[in-house]
Structure formats: structure tokens, C-alpha cells
mmCIF file of C-alpha atoms in Angstrom:
data_model
loop_
_atom_site.group_PDB
_atom_site.id
_atom_site.type_symbol
_atom_site.label_atom_id
_atom_site.label_comp_id
_atom_site.label_asym_id
_atom_site.label_seq_id
_atom_site.Cartn_x
_atom_site.Cartn_y
_atom_site.Cartn_z
ATOM 1 C CA VAL A 14 -0.027 0.153 -0.050
ATOM 2 C CA PHE A 15 2.828 2.462 0.833
ATOM 3 C CA TRP A 16 4.375 2.023 -2.797
ATOM 4 C CA ASN A 17 0.971 2.299 -4.526
ATOM 5 C CA ALA A 18 2.082 -0.306 -6.787
ATOM 6 C CA GLY A 19 0.055 -1.139 -9.835
ATOM 7 C CA VAL A 20 -0.621 -4.605 -10.538
ATOM 8 C CA GLY A 21 1.541 -6.346 -12.885
ATOM 9 C CA LEU A 22 5.096 -7.778 -13.089
ATOM 10 C CA ASN A 23 6.984 -4.852 -11.748
ATOM 11 C CA ALA A 24 9.180 -5.196 -8.555
ATOM 12 C CA PRO A 25 7.260 -2.975 -6.096
ATOM 13 C CA PHE A 26 3.968 -5.014 -6.738
ATOM 14 C CA ILE A 27 6.000 -8.386 -6.421
ATOM 15 C CA ILE A 28 7.710 -7.412 -3.326
ATOM 16 C CA SER A 29 4.642 -6.109 -1.777
ATOM 17 C CA PHE A 30 2.634 -9.213 -2.572
ATOM 18 C CA ILE A 31 5.323 -11.406 -1.001
ATOM 19 C CA ILE A 32 5.475 -9.376 1.968
ATOM 20 C CA SER A 33 1.585 -9.122 2.392
ATOM 21 C CA LEU A 34 1.502 -13.017 2.029
ATOM 22 C CA ALA A 35 4.057 -13.646 4.589
ATOM 23 C CA VAL A 36 2.515 -11.273 7.099
ATOM 24 C CA LEU A 37 -0.995 -12.768 6.266
ATOM 25 C CA LEU A 38 0.115 -16.418 6.693
ATOM 26 C CA VAL A 39 2.098 -15.709 10.038
ATOM 27 C CA SER A 40 -0.606 -13.763 11.386
ATOM 28 C CA PHE A 41 -3.103 -16.685 10.651
ATOM 29 C CA ALA A 42 -0.698 -19.038 12.385
ATOM 30 C CA VAL A 43 -0.410 -16.892 15.450
ATOM 31 C CA LEU A 44 -4.284 -16.344 15.700
ATOM 32 C CA SER A 45 -5.020 -19.696 15.209
ATOM 33 C CA ARG A 46 -2.606 -20.969 17.998
ATOM 34 C CA THR A 47 -3.689 -18.224 20.109
ATOM 35 C CA ALA A 48 -7.397 -19.185 19.487
ATOM 36 C CA LEU A 49 -6.397 -23.041 20.249
ATOM 37 C CA GLU A 50 -4.551 -22.031 23.406
ATOM 38 C CA ALA A 51 -7.394 -19.714 24.739
ATOM 39 C CA VAL A 52 -9.736 -22.644 24.891
ATOM 40 C CA ASP A 53 -7.614 -24.081 27.606
ATOM 41 C CA GLY A 54 -6.833 -20.740 29.562
ATOM 42 C CA LYS A 55 -4.991 -17.632 29.358
ATOM 43 C CA VAL A 56 -2.635 -16.922 26.473
ATOM 44 C CA SER A 57 0.139 -14.345 26.358
ATOM 45 C CA LEU A 58 1.103 -13.068 22.943
ATOM 46 C CA SER A 59 4.696 -14.039 23.655
ATOM 47 C CA GLY A 60 3.630 -17.614 24.453
ATOM 48 C CA ALA A 61 1.567 -17.748 21.413
ATOM 49 C CA MET A 62 4.445 -16.662 19.250
ATOM 50 C CA SER A 63 6.688 -18.983 20.713
ATOM 51 C CA SER A 64 4.375 -22.009 20.249
ATOM 52 C CA THR A 65 3.713 -21.108 16.769
ATOM 53 C CA THR A 66 7.176 -21.243 15.573
ATOM 54 C CA PRO A 67 7.396 -25.144 15.647
ATOM 55 C CA ILE A 68 4.267 -25.524 13.679
ATOM 56 C CA LEU A 69 4.494 -22.785 11.412
ATOM 57 C CA GLY A 70 5.791 -24.671 8.283
ATOM 58 C CA ASN A 71 3.155 -27.375 8.751
ATOM 59 C CA PHE A 72 0.457 -24.810 9.195
ATOM 60 C CA VAL A 73 1.507 -22.829 6.146
ATOM 61 C CA LEU A 74 0.908 -25.928 4.199
ATOM 62 C CA TRP A 75 -2.386 -26.652 5.487
ATOM 63 C CA SER A 76 -3.511 -23.126 5.053
ATOM 64 C CA VAL A 77 -2.715 -23.267 1.509
ATOM 65 C CA VAL A 78 -4.425 -26.438 1.114
ATOM 66 C CA LEU A 79 -7.424 -25.015 2.805
ATOM 67 C CA PHE A 80 -7.483 -21.888 0.627
ATOM 68 C CA VAL A 81 -6.955 -23.752 -2.765
ATOM 69 C CA LEU A 82 -9.604 -26.306 -2.098
ATOM 70 C CA VAL A 83 -12.339 -23.511 -0.674
ATOM 71 C CA THR A 84 -11.382 -21.494 -3.806
ATOM 72 C CA ILE A 85 -11.769 -24.410 -6.369
ATOM 73 C CA GLY A 86 -15.125 -25.055 -4.489
ATOM 74 C CA PHE A 87 -16.429 -21.463 -5.108
ATOM 75 C CA MET A 88 -15.165 -21.352 -8.639
ATOM 76 C CA ILE A 89 -17.350 -24.547 -9.333
ATOM 77 C CA TYR A 90 -20.535 -23.624 -7.480
ATOM 78 C CA PRO A 91 -20.956 -21.081 -4.861
ATOM 79 C CA PHE A 92 -22.822 -23.659 -2.609
ATOM 80 C CA LEU A 93 -20.084 -26.059 -3.096
ATOM 81 C CA GLY A 94 -17.316 -23.592 -2.069
ATOM 82 C CA LEU A 95 -19.573 -23.143 1.186
ATOM 83 C CA LEU A 96 -19.782 -27.055 1.616
ATOM 84 C CA VAL A 97 -15.975 -27.283 1.296
ATOM 85 C CA ALA A 98 -15.514 -24.343 3.785
ATOM 86 C CA TRP A 99 -18.115 -26.186 6.208
ATOM 87 C CA LEU A 100 -16.505 -29.608 5.876
ATOM 88 C CA LEU A 101 -12.823 -28.114 6.447
ATOM 89 C CA ALA A 102 -13.725 -25.994 9.617
ATOM 90 C CA PHE A 103 -11.413 -27.905 11.818
ATOM 91 C CA LEU A 104 -8.566 -27.713 9.537
ATOM 92 C CA ALA A 105 -6.896 -24.585 10.902
ATOM 93 C CA PRO A 106 -7.290 -25.556 14.465
ATOM 94 C CA ALA A 107 -5.928 -29.091 13.742
ATOM 95 C CA ALA A 108 -2.948 -27.581 11.993
ATOM 96 C CA ALA A 109 -2.371 -25.101 14.745
ATOM 97 C CA ASP A 110 -2.540 -28.065 17.056
ATOM 98 C CA GLY A 111 0.520 -29.569 15.225
ATOM 99 C CA GLN A 112 -1.359 -32.364 13.605
ATOM 100 C CA ARG A 113 0.857 -33.689 10.683
ATOM 101 C CA ASN A 114 -2.270 -35.102 8.932
ATOM 102 C CA ALA A 115 -4.595 -31.931 9.579
ATOM 103 C CA ILE A 116 -7.171 -32.971 7.124
ATOM 104 C CA GLY A 117 -7.537 -36.452 8.651
ATOM 105 C CA ALA A 118 -7.833 -34.693 12.114
ATOM 106 C CA ASN A 119 -10.288 -32.561 10.820
ATOM 107 C CA PHE A 120 -12.553 -35.158 9.538
ATOM 108 C CA ARG A 121 -12.146 -37.151 12.896
ATOM 109 C CA ALA A 122 -13.091 -34.044 14.931
ATOM 110 C CA LEU A 123 -16.117 -33.547 12.348
ATOM 111 C CA LYS A 124 -17.262 -37.100 13.113
ATOM 112 C CA ASP A 125 -16.968 -36.762 16.985
ATOM 113 C CA ARG A 126 -18.876 -33.427 16.980
ATOM 114 C CA TRP A 127 -20.988 -33.589 13.964
ATOM 115 C CA GLY A 128 -24.109 -32.074 15.585
ATOM 116 C CA ARG A 129 -22.318 -29.210 16.964
ATOM 117 C CA TRP A 130 -20.475 -28.778 13.815
ATOM 118 C CA LEU A 131 -23.753 -28.691 11.895
ATOM 119 C CA ILE A 132 -25.538 -26.282 14.205
ATOM 120 C CA THR A 133 -22.338 -24.069 14.324
ATOM 121 C CA SER A 134 -21.971 -24.118 10.496
ATOM 122 C CA ILE A 135 -25.781 -23.261 9.888
ATOM 123 C CA LEU A 136 -25.652 -20.405 12.548
ATOM 124 C CA LEU A 137 -22.377 -18.971 11.288
ATOM 125 C CA THR A 138 -23.632 -19.050 7.687
ATOM 126 C CA ILE A 139 -26.902 -17.215 8.671
ATOM 127 C CA GLY A 140 -24.451 -14.777 10.777
ATOM 128 C CA GLY A 141 -22.252 -14.284 7.733
ATOM 129 C CA LEU A 142 -25.143 -13.241 5.484
ATOM 130 C CA ILE A 143 -26.282 -10.602 8.172
ATOM 131 C CA MET A 144 -22.733 -9.348 8.360
ATOM 132 C CA PHE A 145 -22.595 -9.002 4.460
ATOM 133 C CA LEU A 146 -25.668 -6.787 4.625
ATOM 134 C CA LEU A 147 -24.392 -4.711 7.514
ATOM 135 C CA MET A 148 -21.133 -4.292 5.598
ATOM 136 C CA ALA A 149 -23.293 -3.153 2.470
ATOM 137 C CA VAL A 150 -25.000 -0.540 5.049
ATOM 138 C CA ASN A 151 -21.469 0.519 6.306
ATOM 139 C CA VAL A 152 -20.096 1.439 2.876
ATOM 140 C CA PHE A 153 -23.334 3.133 1.755
ATOM 141 C CA PHE A 154 -23.334 5.623 4.739
ATOM 142 C CA ILE A 155 -19.629 5.739 5.479
ATOM 143 C CA HIS A 156 -17.177 6.225 2.513
ATOM 144 C CA GLY A 157 -13.580 5.766 1.736
ATOM 145 C CA PHE A 158 -10.958 5.078 4.248
ATOM 146 C CA MET A 159 -13.211 4.965 7.292
ATOM 147 C CA ALA A 160 -15.847 2.493 5.727
ATOM 148 C CA SER A 161 -12.755 0.432 4.821
ATOM 149 C CA LEU A 162 -11.094 0.585 8.481
ATOM 150 C CA ILE A 163 -14.494 -0.239 10.279
ATOM 151 C CA GLY A 164 -15.447 -3.004 7.635
ATOM 152 C CA TRP A 165 -11.934 -4.836 8.244
ATOM 153 C CA LEU A 166 -11.659 -4.248 11.791
ATOM 154 C CA VAL A 167 -15.052 -5.688 12.534
ATOM 155 C CA LEU A 168 -14.511 -8.776 9.882
ATOM 156 C CA GLY A 169 -11.201 -9.338 11.514
ATOM 157 C CA LEU A 170 -12.506 -9.551 15.060
ATOM 158 C CA VAL A 171 -15.352 -11.595 13.925
ATOM 159 C CA ALA A 172 -13.071 -13.967 12.107
ATOM 160 C CA TRP A 173 -10.990 -14.398 15.264
ATOM 161 C CA TRP A 174 -14.148 -15.152 17.263
ATOM 162 C CA LEU A 175 -15.105 -17.587 14.665
ATOM 163 C CA LEU A 176 -11.704 -19.197 14.803
ATOM 164 C CA THR A 177 -11.893 -19.590 18.645
ATOM 165 C CA ALA A 178 -15.367 -21.052 18.275
ATOM 166 C CA TRP A 179 -14.095 -23.708 16.049
ATOM 167 C CA SER A 180 -11.134 -24.126 17.993
ATOM 168 C CA ALA A 181 -13.418 -24.821 21.288
ATOM 169 C CA ILE A 182 -15.299 -27.415 19.368
ATOM 170 C CA TYR A 183 -12.276 -28.916 18.186
ATOM 171 C CA ARG A 184 -10.539 -29.111 21.794
ATOM 172 C CA SER A 185 -13.753 -31.088 22.894
ATOM 173 C CA THR A 186 -13.096 -33.860 20.405
ATOM 174 C CA LYS A 187 -10.820 -36.764 21.223
ATOM 175 C CA VAL A 188 -8.139 -35.815 18.504
ATOM 176 C CA GLY A 189 -8.293 -32.182 19.808
ATOM 177 C CA ALA A 190 -7.851 -33.359 23.282
ATOM 178 C CA ALA A 191 -4.766 -35.476 22.649
ATOM 179 C CA GLY A 192 -2.922 -32.225 22.034
ATOM 180 C CA GLY A 193 -1.437 -32.416 18.568
ATOM 181 C CA ALA A 194 1.549 -34.321 16.986
ATOM 182 C CA ASP A 195 3.683 -34.677 20.149
ATOM 183 C CA ALA A 196 0.692 -36.069 22.335
ATOM 184 C CA ALA A 197 0.119 -40.096 22.877
ATOM 185 C CA PRO A 198 -2.967 -41.124 20.958
ATOM 186 C CA ALA A 199 -6.046 -41.304 22.847
ATOM 187 C CA ASP A 200 -7.565 -44.457 23.933
ATOM 188 C CA GLY A 201 -9.535 -45.984 20.886
ATOM 189 C CA ASP A 202 -7.625 -44.235 18.225
#
């Protein structure tokens, strides 16, 4: 944003893109780890940052997988993209938990709490539609930078809350209670 780089194959745009992508992925990892640890108690920023470091590479890989699968779903059909997002709701918490096979942990968690997952998915979809309408009202009455600031701040806070809600449900499952890659398998796994 500082360089106001035009989109294309030019150095300012490519450098800005790489920096933005790195900051986005690291921020998503720290927020996911913070949300997961907040379920168990109080979390400090330094504690969340230090516990994110060992899982960062694995988390980035699963974040890219999540983004690609949801994007492909939305490209095919909007409701398919929504269904893929629903089905992969526990992927970020599983990856933040250090699960090597986060997609497998996602589906095991989904199997353990399918009722809570379904109700939460439906309620969050309804909430997302309401939020979309409120964002439209925001940009209608408030213009420019301030509308953007309000919109992204509210969207970011709601997304963090959403990540914490999914993390709480994930932690209540067998795979989530086991504590990730370093933990011993729970009985029956």
C-alpha cells in the first residue's frame, strides 16, 4: 500500500505481494494458535508466538491447501465452496495443534462433534449473511478509508471469534484433546 504499486510484473508489486502474503500467513498461524490455546486458559502473545514457531511450516502448508480447496469449490459453484468451507472447519485448529495430517484430524473431529459442527455451521452462515448486509450498509453510509477501516476491523474481530469457536469445538473432540503431534494417541484411536 505504501508504494501504491500497480498490479503487474513490476518489482514494487511483487515485493508488496510477497511481504503481504508472509504477514498474512504468519498472522493466521499466530491467531489460530492463540485461539486454540485460549480454549484451555489464558494466553500471552509471547507464548502464542513461541508455540507457533515449531508448527509454522506445517500450518502454512495446510492453510494453502484450505485456501485452494475452498477457492476451487467457489469457482465451481458457490454452495459447493460453502460446503467445502464447512467440511474443513477444523483444518486450521488441527494444523495449529501440530497435527501432521490435519485433514484427517479435521474429519475425525467432525465425526466426533457432527451435531455441534452442523448447528454451528448453519448459524455462522446466517450470521455471515447478516454481516454481509451490514457491511453493505457500512459502505453506503460511510465512505472511503473510514468505511474500509470499520469493515476490516469488524470482519477481523468476527473471524478471530469464529476461529476461537471452531477451536473450542475441536478441543472437545478426542483428536483435539490429545494435543497434537507430540501427544500420545487417545484410547481407541
